[in-house]
Amino acid sequence: MIHDANFWLDLVSRFGAQNARIAQADVNSIWGYTGPEPGASELALLEVENSLGFEIPSEYREFLVVSNGWKGFYQDVSLLGTDSIVNSEELTRAWELIESADEGSGGCCRSVASHFFPSLYRSLISMSS
C-alpha cells in the first residue's frame, strides 16, 4: 500500500509530539531528542537514485518527501535521510550492526533487512559479494 503525503505528515507529527512528551519525562537527559528534518527535494531524491542506480522504494521515498531523515528518532536509532543512504558512516554502521547480529542468529537478520529495504538490500549485497 502506498501512503500519500498526508499520511506521512500525520505520522511524523504524532511521533514528534510523542518524542516531545518523552523528552519532558527524561528529567536526567539520558537521550538527545530531535525533530524530523525538513522534507527532501525532488532533486535530492533523484541524485540519490542516480547514485544508487535504482529507485528508492516508494514507501521510503514518500517518507523522505515529508521528512528527510530523523537523527535520534528513538534513543540512538535514526531514520536515514538522503544524505545518509549512500556511502555514509550511518549506513555503514547500520549494516555492520545487522551483519554482526546476523552472525549469531543463523541468518535471521538478513531476512529482516531484506524486508525493510528490499531494493537497497539487494544492491548492497550484490556490491559486497
C-alpha positions as MATLAB code, in Angstrom:
seq = 'MIHDANFWLDLVSRFGAQNARIAQADVNSIWGYTGPEPGASELALLEVENSLGFEIPSEYREFLVVSNGWKGFYQDVSLLGTDSIVNSEELTRAWELIESADEGSGGCCRSVASHFFPSLYRSLISMSS';
ca = [
       0.000    0.000    0.000;
       1.347    3.415   -0.940;
       0.666    6.181    1.548;
       0.267    9.788    0.493;
       1.984   12.855    1.934;
      -0.904   13.462    4.360;
      -0.373   10.034    5.920;
       3.331   10.736    6.438;
       2.740   14.285    7.677;
       0.296   12.980   10.266;
       2.570   10.131   11.344;
       5.670   12.330   11.607;
       3.675   14.911   13.561;
       2.375   12.305   16.014;
       5.841   10.804   16.531;
       7.284   14.295   17.010;
       4.694   15.068   19.675;
       5.389   11.746   21.392;
       9.133   12.441   21.320;
       8.486   15.826   22.966;
       6.497   14.137   25.751;
       9.263   11.572   26.289;
      11.874   14.361   26.385;
       9.897   16.107   29.147;
       9.767   12.879   31.147;
      13.526   12.306   30.703;
      14.493   14.531   33.629;
      18.085   13.234   33.567;
      18.515   13.956   29.849;
      19.645   10.422   29.119;
      18.913   10.720   25.397;
      19.067   13.564   22.928;
      15.722   14.476   21.407;
      15.401   15.972   17.968;
      12.664   16.524   15.486;
      12.416   15.339   11.916;
      14.420   17.001    9.176;
      12.539   19.036    6.564;
      11.428   17.012    3.532;
      13.831   16.159    0.727;
      13.613   17.936   -2.587;
      12.849   16.036   -5.766;
      16.359   16.905   -6.949;
      17.934   15.355   -3.833;
      15.846   12.201   -4.295;
      16.827   11.909   -7.970;
      20.513   12.413   -7.126;
      20.373    9.598   -4.572;
      18.573    7.303   -7.017;
      21.215    8.070   -9.652;
      23.983    7.272   -7.149;
      22.287    4.033   -6.110;
      21.441    3.020   -9.665;
      17.822    2.230   -8.794;
      14.709    3.928   -7.447;
      14.231    4.365   -3.720;
      11.360    2.081   -2.608;
       8.136    4.085   -2.910;
       7.115    3.970    0.772;
      10.537    5.220    1.872;
      10.567    7.841   -0.869;
       7.198    9.180    0.298;
       8.538    9.403    3.846;
      11.642   11.288    2.636;
       9.446   13.854    0.877;
       7.920   14.698    4.273;
      10.987   14.136    6.482;
      14.458   13.799    5.034;
      15.568   11.605    7.917;
      15.391   11.934   11.669;
      18.522   11.659   13.791;
      17.758   10.173   17.183;
      14.231    9.198   16.156;
      14.133    6.799   19.094;
      17.024    6.967   21.531;
      20.064    6.170   19.370;
      18.050    4.901   16.393;
      17.964    7.241   13.400;
      15.877    7.225   10.244;
      18.256    7.788    7.357;
      17.772   10.718    5.004;
      19.115   11.299    1.519;
      22.462   12.420    2.914;
      22.863    9.100    4.738;
      21.676    6.351    2.389;
      24.621    6.463    0.007;
      28.062    5.608    1.381;
      27.653    7.283    4.758;
      29.040    6.466    8.144;
      25.475    5.910    9.424;
      24.678    3.402    6.671;
      27.957    1.567    7.173;
      27.282    1.332   10.905;
      23.736    0.074   10.324;
      24.968   -2.703    8.038;
      27.740   -3.603   10.500;
      25.123   -3.993   13.230;
      22.891   -6.123   11.004;
      25.809   -8.301    9.923;
      27.103   -8.814   13.471;
      23.619   -9.690   14.733;
      23.192  -11.976   11.735;
      26.307  -13.966   12.615;
      24.811  -15.005   15.943;
      21.288  -15.540   14.692;
      21.769  -18.095   11.977;
      20.901  -15.579    9.267;
      17.556  -14.276   10.518;
      18.639  -10.606   10.446;
      19.395  -10.817    6.755;
      15.746  -11.549    6.067;
      14.686   -8.635    8.286;
      16.943   -6.254    6.351;
      15.630   -7.549    3.042;
      12.066   -6.964    4.226;
      12.593   -3.324    5.173;
      14.899   -2.289    2.345;
      14.412   -4.862   -0.420;
      15.930   -2.880   -3.294;
      18.636   -1.286   -1.191;
      19.417   -4.635    0.401;
      19.768   -6.432   -2.940;
      22.044   -3.707   -4.245;
      24.278   -3.647   -1.177;
      24.518   -7.425   -1.017;
      25.470   -7.634   -4.682;
      28.098   -4.895   -4.226;
      29.640   -6.698   -1.218;
      29.794  -10.096   -2.965;
];
